[in-house]
């Protein structure tokens, strides 16, 4: 497994791999890897000849009051996990190499980014689109893998790939969960024992919504109200949003008639967790 820290190094390796007519699979991550990330890596290994994983805590996608500084960084362990998966190349760039002093170009999606997490985290998706564009240009993958855990992010990346004519196939893979239903996340390490137990309320609320929809409830507000009550039964929980949206436009539905995404963001203590379910 090669570990590259400079853009130039990766570009040279990719040139050679392309010359050998190998297909390239790419998994962008911020590290602190868990089995959710590894499900994407396994899919890439299964589909492609050469697999690249990037580990980069991208400063431009964090707000000024967010957790950029304290975001978990566990490169040594990440490296071991990726070695086990037989990843070919790990791109682990420095902030300086991705954003030199003169950096002044950003990529912004302006419709899907306006709602859900985009509303709570202004500038977040601009940072995501910018870094993913840079990574796509550097790694030049045939296929890139994203998790449904970040449903909105995956939709925005798909939109961006179409809008900007990237010749890259985007695969979105299911949410990997812990045994008690909590979605695997690098941020789960922030939770203390009590909070960790209370955090299962996100998945329980999503299941409640699913059950109500399956029973024929058509009014999204009635469902959201029941979810809200259930979540607020947990002392550490503070709701950022609960939304029932159209899977393509991400706009609120007035009546549940076809497939919807139930998406939520909830603070458990100071830790902001997101989850969703497609019903
Ligand atoms: P992150 O390191 O949080 O930026 O995530 C990197 C990629 O892994 C993104 O495409 C995420 O959607 C995906 N991912 C994170 N958590 C999970 C999970 N629990 N299940 C599936 N994919 C995930």
Short mmCIF file of C-alpha atoms and ligand atoms in Angstrom, two decimals:
data_model
loop_
_atom_site.label_atom_id
_atom_site.label_comp_id
_atom_site.label_asym_id
_atom_site.label_seq_id
_atom_site.Cartn_x
_atom_site.Cartn_y
_atom_site.Cartn_z
CA UNK A 1 0.00 0.00 0.00
CA UNK A 2 1.42 3.35 -1.04
CA UNK A 3 0.91 6.38 1.20
CA UNK A 4 1.16 9.67 -0.67
CA UNK A 5 1.15 13.07 1.00
CA UNK A 6 1.66 15.35 -2.00
CA UNK A 7 -0.66 16.01 -4.93
CA UNK A 8 2.23 15.61 -7.37
CA UNK A 9 3.01 12.15 -6.03
CA UNK A 10 -0.59 10.97 -6.51
CA UNK A 11 -0.84 12.50 -9.99
CA UNK A 12 2.27 10.59 -11.08
CA UNK A 13 1.02 7.29 -9.67
CA UNK A 14 -2.41 7.75 -11.29
CA UNK A 15 -0.78 8.50 -14.66
CA UNK A 16 0.97 5.16 -14.50
CA UNK A 17 -2.14 3.27 -13.35
CA UNK A 18 -4.21 4.86 -16.15
CA UNK A 19 -1.50 3.82 -18.63
CA UNK A 20 -1.98 0.23 -17.50
CA UNK A 21 -5.70 0.59 -18.35
CA UNK A 22 -6.71 -0.25 -14.78
CA UNK A 23 -10.06 0.95 -13.42
CA UNK A 24 -9.76 3.26 -10.43
CA UNK A 25 -12.14 3.20 -7.46
CA UNK A 26 -12.06 6.08 -4.98
CA UNK A 27 -13.33 6.46 -1.41
CA UNK A 28 -12.99 9.98 0.04
CA UNK A 29 -12.98 10.10 3.85
CA UNK A 30 -12.00 12.29 6.77
CA UNK A 31 -10.37 9.31 8.51
CA UNK A 32 -11.14 7.96 12.01
CA UNK A 33 -12.27 4.98 9.98
CA UNK A 34 -15.04 2.62 11.08
CA UNK A 35 -16.96 -0.24 9.48
CA UNK A 36 -19.14 2.25 7.58
CA UNK A 37 -16.09 3.54 5.72
CA UNK A 38 -14.79 0.00 5.26
CA UNK A 39 -18.03 -1.07 3.54
CA UNK A 40 -17.25 1.52 0.86
CA UNK A 41 -13.65 0.32 0.59
CA UNK A 42 -14.78 -3.30 0.21
CA UNK A 43 -17.21 -2.32 -2.56
CA UNK A 44 -14.43 -0.43 -4.36
CA UNK A 45 -12.07 -3.41 -4.05
CA UNK A 46 -14.79 -5.64 -5.44
CA UNK A 47 -15.49 -3.40 -8.47
CA UNK A 48 -12.14 -1.85 -9.44
CA UNK A 49 -8.52 -2.79 -10.23
CA UNK A 50 -6.92 0.01 -8.23
CA UNK A 51 -8.41 1.48 -5.07
CA UNK A 52 -7.58 4.91 -3.66
CA UNK A 53 -8.74 6.10 -0.23
CA UNK A 54 -8.21 9.70 0.81
CA UNK A 55 -7.95 10.77 4.43
CA UNK A 56 -8.32 14.50 4.83
CA UNK A 57 -10.10 16.49 7.52
CA UNK A 58 -11.20 19.24 5.18
CA UNK A 59 -11.11 22.62 6.94
CA UNK A 60 -13.35 24.38 4.39
CA UNK A 61 -16.38 22.25 5.27
CA UNK A 62 -16.33 23.15 8.98
CA UNK A 63 -17.99 26.26 10.35
CA UNK A 64 -16.02 28.56 12.70
CA UNK A 65 -17.80 27.15 15.77
CA UNK A 66 -17.62 23.52 14.67
CA UNK A 67 -15.32 20.65 15.64
CA UNK A 68 -12.51 20.96 13.03
CA UNK A 69 -9.77 21.15 15.67
CA UNK A 70 -11.03 18.31 17.83
CA UNK A 71 -12.22 16.02 15.00
CA UNK A 72 -10.66 12.59 15.71
CA UNK A 73 -7.42 11.92 13.85
CA UNK A 74 -6.27 8.30 14.04
CA UNK A 75 -3.99 7.84 11.05
CA UNK A 76 -1.96 4.95 12.44
CA UNK A 77 -5.05 2.82 13.07
CA UNK A 78 -6.65 3.93 9.78
CA UNK A 79 -3.53 2.83 7.92
CA UNK A 80 -3.67 -0.63 9.50
CA UNK A 81 -7.35 -1.03 8.61
CA UNK A 82 -6.72 -0.01 5.00
CA UNK A 83 -3.72 -2.31 4.73
CA UNK A 84 -5.95 -5.22 5.78
CA UNK A 85 -8.40 -4.29 3.01
CA UNK A 86 -5.51 -4.31 0.51
CA UNK A 87 -6.08 -0.73 -0.55
CA UNK A 88 -3.57 0.31 -3.24
CA UNK A 89 -3.07 3.98 -2.46
CA UNK A 90 -3.84 6.19 0.53
CA UNK A 91 -3.85 9.91 -0.20
CA UNK A 92 -3.19 11.69 3.09
CA UNK A 93 -2.53 15.27 2.08
CA UNK A 94 -1.49 18.15 4.29
CA UNK A 95 -3.79 21.18 4.52
CA UNK A 96 -1.08 23.31 2.90
CA UNK A 97 -0.88 21.06 -0.16
CA UNK A 98 -4.66 21.16 -0.67
CA UNK A 99 -5.12 24.83 0.20
CA UNK A 100 -1.96 26.83 -0.46
CA UNK A 101 -2.02 30.49 0.60
CA UNK A 102 -3.09 31.68 -2.86
CA UNK A 103 -6.14 29.37 -3.00
CA UNK A 104 -9.27 31.29 -4.11
CA UNK A 105 -11.58 29.03 -6.15
CA UNK A 106 -14.65 27.29 -4.74
CA UNK A 107 -17.36 25.01 -6.13
CA UNK A 108 -20.92 25.61 -5.04
CA UNK A 109 -24.15 23.72 -5.67
CA UNK A 110 -27.00 26.16 -5.11
CA UNK A 111 -30.28 24.20 -4.92
CA UNK A 112 -29.94 20.98 -2.92
CA UNK A 113 -27.48 22.69 -0.55
CA UNK A 114 -30.05 25.22 0.64
CA UNK A 115 -31.99 22.87 2.94
CA UNK A 116 -31.44 20.32 5.77
CA UNK A 117 -27.76 20.34 6.86
CA UNK A 118 -27.04 23.14 4.38
CA UNK A 119 -29.35 25.40 6.37
CA UNK A 120 -27.83 24.49 9.75
CA UNK A 121 -24.26 24.52 8.47
CA UNK A 122 -23.85 27.45 6.02
CA UNK A 123 -20.87 26.93 3.72
CA UNK A 124 -20.56 23.24 4.60
CA UNK A 125 -21.50 21.85 1.19
CA UNK A 126 -19.44 24.49 -0.60
CA UNK A 127 -16.45 23.08 1.30
CA UNK A 128 -17.50 19.52 0.46
CA UNK A 129 -18.02 20.24 -3.27
CA UNK A 130 -14.72 22.09 -3.46
CA UNK A 131 -12.66 19.36 -1.84
CA UNK A 132 -14.40 16.55 -3.72
CA UNK A 133 -13.81 18.37 -7.02
CA UNK A 134 -10.13 18.73 -6.18
CA UNK A 135 -9.88 15.08 -5.14
CA UNK A 136 -11.70 13.93 -8.31
CA UNK A 137 -9.28 15.94 -10.46
CA UNK A 138 -6.26 14.53 -8.63
CA UNK A 139 -7.37 10.87 -8.38
CA UNK A 140 -9.36 10.69 -11.67
CA UNK A 141 -11.47 7.75 -10.55
CA UNK A 142 -13.86 5.74 -12.71
CA UNK A 143 -16.10 5.10 -9.73
CA UNK A 144 -16.39 7.02 -6.43
CA UNK A 145 -18.14 5.64 -3.34
CA UNK A 146 -20.29 7.55 -0.86
CA UNK A 147 -22.51 6.51 2.06
CA UNK A 148 -26.26 7.03 2.37
CA UNK A 149 -25.48 8.10 5.94
CA UNK A 150 -24.84 11.52 4.38
CA UNK A 151 -27.86 11.35 2.06
CA UNK A 152 -27.86 15.05 1.18
CA UNK A 153 -24.12 15.03 0.49
CA UNK A 154 -24.49 12.06 -1.87
CA UNK A 155 -27.31 13.81 -3.78
CA UNK A 156 -25.28 17.00 -4.06
CA UNK A 157 -22.22 15.13 -5.34
CA UNK A 158 -24.37 13.31 -7.91
CA UNK A 159 -25.80 16.66 -9.04
CA UNK A 160 -22.33 18.20 -9.24
CA UNK A 161 -20.95 15.29 -11.28
CA UNK A 162 -23.75 15.72 -13.83
CA UNK A 163 -23.63 19.53 -13.84
CA UNK A 164 -19.84 19.74 -14.22
CA UNK A 165 -19.56 16.75 -16.60
CA UNK A 166 -17.26 14.65 -14.44
CA UNK A 167 -16.91 11.26 -16.16
CA UNK A 168 -17.25 9.45 -12.84
CA UNK A 169 -19.85 6.95 -11.68
CA UNK A 170 -21.14 7.67 -8.17
CA UNK A 171 -22.17 4.70 -6.05
CA UNK A 172 -24.13 5.30 -2.85
CA UNK A 173 -24.05 2.46 -0.34
CA UNK A 174 -26.39 1.68 2.60
CA UNK A 175 -25.91 2.99 6.14
CA UNK A 176 -23.82 0.71 8.34
CA UNK A 177 -25.10 0.61 11.92
CA UNK A 178 -23.91 -0.55 15.31
CA UNK A 179 -25.79 -3.50 16.89
CA UNK A 180 -28.21 -1.16 18.66
CA UNK A 181 -29.04 0.73 15.47
CA UNK A 182 -26.89 3.84 15.92
CA UNK A 183 -25.36 4.78 12.56
CA UNK A 184 -21.57 4.29 12.62
CA UNK A 185 -19.88 7.70 12.71
CA UNK A 186 -16.44 9.09 13.51
CA UNK A 187 -18.20 11.51 15.86
CA UNK A 188 -19.68 8.72 18.06
CA UNK A 189 -16.42 8.73 20.07
CA UNK A 190 -17.45 12.14 21.48
CA UNK A 191 -20.37 10.53 23.37
CA UNK A 192 -20.08 9.47 27.02
CA UNK A 193 -21.79 6.23 28.14
CA UNK A 194 -25.14 7.83 28.95
CA UNK A 195 -25.13 9.87 25.75
CA UNK A 196 -24.14 6.81 23.73
CA UNK A 197 -27.23 4.98 25.04
CA UNK A 198 -29.45 8.00 24.38
CA UNK A 199 -28.08 8.34 20.83
CA UNK A 200 -30.06 5.26 19.73
CA UNK A 201 -33.12 7.55 19.84
CA UNK A 202 -32.30 8.78 16.31
CA UNK A 203 -32.74 5.32 14.81
CA UNK A 204 -35.76 4.59 17.02
CA UNK A 205 -37.42 7.80 15.82
CA UNK A 206 -36.72 6.89 12.18
CA UNK A 207 -38.27 3.47 12.74
CA UNK A 208 -41.32 5.07 14.31
CA UNK A 209 -41.71 7.21 11.17
CA UNK A 210 -41.34 4.17 8.95
CA UNK A 211 -43.97 2.30 10.94
CA UNK A 212 -46.43 5.21 10.79
CA UNK A 213 -45.94 5.61 7.04
CA UNK A 214 -46.41 1.88 6.46
CA UNK A 215 -49.63 2.07 8.52
CA UNK A 216 -50.90 4.71 6.12
CA UNK A 217 -50.21 8.04 7.86
CA UNK A 218 -50.08 10.65 5.10
CA UNK A 219 -49.49 13.82 7.09
CA UNK A 220 -45.74 14.47 7.54
CA UNK A 221 -46.33 16.93 10.39
CA UNK A 222 -48.20 14.32 12.44
CA UNK A 223 -45.22 11.97 12.06
CA UNK A 224 -42.64 14.67 12.80
CA UNK A 225 -44.52 15.63 15.97
CA UNK A 226 -44.45 12.03 17.26
CA UNK A 227 -40.75 11.75 16.42
CA UNK A 228 -40.07 15.03 18.20
CA UNK A 229 -41.80 13.82 21.38
CA UNK A 230 -39.92 10.52 21.33
CA UNK A 231 -36.52 12.19 20.80
CA UNK A 232 -37.11 14.79 23.52
CA UNK A 233 -37.74 11.97 26.01
CA UNK A 234 -33.93 11.76 26.15
CA UNK A 235 -32.36 14.30 28.52
CA UNK A 236 -29.29 15.05 26.33
CA UNK A 237 -31.22 15.42 23.05
CA UNK A 238 -31.72 18.75 21.27
CA UNK A 239 -33.30 18.68 17.83
CA UNK A 240 -31.66 20.55 14.95
CA UNK A 241 -34.19 19.35 12.36
CA UNK A 242 -36.59 16.53 11.53
CA UNK A 243 -37.74 16.56 7.90
CA UNK A 244 -39.72 14.38 5.54
CA UNK A 245 -38.56 15.25 2.06
CA UNK A 246 -38.72 14.31 -1.59
CA UNK A 247 -35.71 12.02 -2.30
CA UNK A 248 -34.69 14.07 -5.38
CA UNK A 249 -35.46 17.71 -4.55
CA UNK A 250 -34.93 17.37 -0.76
CA UNK A 251 -37.92 19.71 -0.30
CA UNK A 252 -40.60 19.02 2.34
CA UNK A 253 -43.49 16.89 1.11
CA UNK A 254 -47.01 18.09 1.94
CA UNK A 255 -48.52 14.64 1.78
CA UNK A 256 -46.85 11.22 1.79
CA UNK A 257 -47.90 9.59 -1.48
CA UNK A 258 -44.67 8.02 -2.75
CA UNK A 259 -41.09 7.38 -1.67
CA UNK A 260 -39.78 9.89 0.89
CA UNK A 261 -36.62 10.40 2.91
CA UNK A 262 -37.02 10.95 6.63
CA UNK A 263 -33.91 12.85 7.72
CA UNK A 264 -32.86 14.26 11.05
CA UNK A 265 -30.05 16.02 12.84
CA UNK A 266 -30.01 15.85 16.63
CA UNK A 267 -27.52 17.11 19.19
CA UNK A 268 -26.78 14.59 21.93
CA UNK A 269 -25.04 16.89 24.38
CA UNK A 270 -22.61 18.84 22.19
CA UNK A 271 -22.36 16.14 19.52
CA UNK A 272 -24.39 16.69 16.37
CA UNK A 273 -25.55 13.38 14.86
CA UNK A 274 -27.39 12.81 11.58
CA UNK A 275 -29.34 9.85 10.26
CA UNK A 276 -31.99 9.08 7.68
CA UNK A 277 -34.19 6.39 6.25
CA UNK A 278 -35.77 5.97 2.82
CA UNK A 279 -39.40 4.83 3.04
P1 LIG B 1 -16.60 10.94 6.50
O1 LIG B 1 -15.26 10.37 6.86
O2 LIG B 1 -17.52 11.08 7.65
O3 LIG B 1 -16.50 12.17 5.64
O4 LIG B 1 -17.29 9.85 5.58
C1 LIG B 1 -16.68 9.37 4.41
C2 LIG B 1 -17.68 8.55 3.63
O5 LIG B 1 -18.12 7.45 4.41
C3 LIG B 1 -18.94 9.36 3.25
O6 LIG B 1 -19.33 9.01 1.94
C4 LIG B 1 -19.93 8.89 4.27
O7 LIG B 1 -21.27 8.98 3.83
C5 LIG B 1 -19.52 7.43 4.45
N1 LIG B 1 -20.03 6.92 5.72
C6 LIG B 1 -19.84 7.47 6.95
N2 LIG B 1 -20.50 6.77 7.88
C7 LIG B 1 -21.12 5.76 7.24
C8 LIG B 1 -21.98 4.69 7.66
N3 LIG B 1 -22.33 4.52 8.92
N4 LIG B 1 -22.43 3.84 6.70
C9 LIG B 1 -22.08 4.01 5.41
N5 LIG B 1 -21.29 4.99 4.96
C10 LIG B 1 -20.81 5.85 5.86
#
